[in-house]
mmCIF file of C-alpha atoms in Angstrom:
data_model
loop_
_atom_site.group_PDB
_atom_site.id
_atom_site.type_symbol
_atom_site.label_atom_id
_atom_site.label_comp_id
_atom_site.label_asym_id
_atom_site.label_seq_id
_atom_site.Cartn_x
_atom_site.Cartn_y
_atom_site.Cartn_z
ATOM 1 C CA MET K 1 30.337 -139.748 84.893
ATOM 2 C CA TYR K 2 30.634 -140.039 81.130
ATOM 3 C CA LYS K 3 34.132 -139.195 79.879
ATOM 4 C CA ILE K 4 34.407 -137.250 76.633
ATOM 5 C CA GLU K 5 37.579 -137.455 74.593
ATOM 6 C CA LYS K 6 39.077 -134.054 73.794
ATOM 7 C CA GLY K 7 38.757 -133.247 70.099
ATOM 8 C CA SER K 8 36.090 -135.885 69.523
ATOM 9 C CA LEU K 9 32.762 -135.421 67.780
ATOM 10 C CA GLU K 10 31.073 -135.921 71.148
ATOM 11 C CA GLU K 11 32.963 -132.908 72.522
ATOM 12 C CA VAL K 12 31.906 -130.839 69.514
ATOM 13 C CA LEU K 13 28.264 -131.784 69.998
ATOM 14 C CA MET K 14 28.426 -130.977 73.710
ATOM 15 C CA ILE K 15 29.969 -127.561 73.018
ATOM 16 C CA LEU K 16 27.307 -126.774 70.414
ATOM 17 C CA GLN K 17 24.571 -127.945 72.780
ATOM 18 C CA ASN K 18 25.919 -125.640 75.502
ATOM 19 C CA ILE K 19 25.988 -122.745 73.032
ATOM 20 C CA GLY K 20 22.370 -123.499 72.162
ATOM 21 C CA LEU K 21 21.392 -123.432 75.836
ATOM 22 C CA GLN K 22 23.185 -120.113 76.313
ATOM 23 C CA LEU K 23 21.402 -118.676 73.269
ATOM 24 C CA ASN K 24 18.057 -119.807 74.686
ATOM 25 C CA ASP K 25 18.817 -117.995 77.956
ATOM 26 C CA TYR K 26 19.949 -114.909 76.047
ATOM 27 C CA GLU K 27 16.796 -114.934 73.941
ATOM 28 C CA LYS K 28 14.627 -114.880 77.077
ATOM 29 C CA THR K 29 16.104 -111.548 78.182
ATOM 30 C CA ASN K 30 16.909 -109.915 74.819
ATOM 31 C CA THR K 31 14.869 -109.532 71.665
ATOM 32 C CA MET K 32 17.727 -109.707 69.188
ATOM 33 C CA ILE K 33 21.253 -111.030 68.885
ATOM 34 C CA PRO K 34 23.844 -108.534 67.594
ATOM 35 C CA VAL K 35 25.179 -109.414 64.139
ATOM 36 C CA ALA K 36 28.754 -109.520 65.449
ATOM 37 C CA SER K 37 27.804 -112.122 68.085
ATOM 38 C CA TYR K 38 25.919 -114.214 65.535
ATOM 39 C CA LYS K 39 28.858 -114.054 63.114
ATOM 40 C CA GLU K 40 31.262 -115.083 65.892
ATOM 41 C CA LEU K 41 29.037 -118.046 66.766
ATOM 42 C CA LEU K 42 28.811 -119.068 63.103
ATOM 43 C CA GLU K 43 32.584 -118.851 62.632
ATOM 44 C CA PHE K 44 33.142 -120.855 65.829
ATOM 45 C CA SER K 45 30.693 -123.537 64.681
ATOM 46 C CA ILE K 46 32.383 -123.764 61.287
ATOM 47 C CA ALA K 47 35.832 -123.989 62.903
ATOM 48 C CA ILE K 48 34.645 -126.886 65.063
ATOM 49 C CA ALA K 49 32.995 -128.640 62.146
ATOM 50 C CA ARG K 50 36.157 -128.288 60.047
ATOM 51 C CA ARG K 51 37.952 -130.470 62.595
ATOM 52 C CA THR K 52 35.920 -133.401 61.379
ATOM 53 C CA ASN K 53 37.190 -134.568 58.013
ATOM 54 C CA ASP K 54 33.790 -135.844 56.895
ATOM 55 C CA VAL K 55 32.191 -132.419 56.644
ATOM 56 C CA SER K 56 35.118 -130.222 55.627
ATOM 57 C CA ASP K 57 34.511 -130.480 51.867
ATOM 58 C CA THR K 58 30.785 -129.908 52.277
ATOM 59 C CA ILE K 59 31.388 -126.761 54.338
ATOM 60 C CA ASP K 60 33.751 -125.405 51.688
ATOM 61 C CA GLU K 61 31.119 -126.013 49.004
ATOM 62 C CA ILE K 62 28.395 -124.307 51.050
ATOM 63 C CA ILE K 63 30.616 -121.292 51.743
ATOM 64 C CA GLU K 64 31.523 -121.011 48.055
ATOM 65 C CA THR K 65 27.832 -121.144 47.101
ATOM 66 C CA ILE K 66 26.972 -118.432 49.636
ATOM 67 C CA GLU K 67 29.860 -116.255 48.473
ATOM 68 C CA ASP K 68 28.793 -116.667 44.827
ATOM 69 C CA LYS K 69 25.263 -115.525 45.682
ATOM 70 C CA LEU K 70 26.487 -112.485 47.623
#
């Protein structure tokens, strides 16, 4: 079995892949995802991505751009 190091990018990708699979299953039985659930998923994804130093600055810039447009 392939061992994944805790806190590694591989773990992040596996978690996001599992979330995607769960969303696919949810979509088969429901026509829409509640905004609160979508927001929670987005915040979780951002929190995971922030753990990787390479994308942290880019995420901050994207969030600032979105906030400026709102």
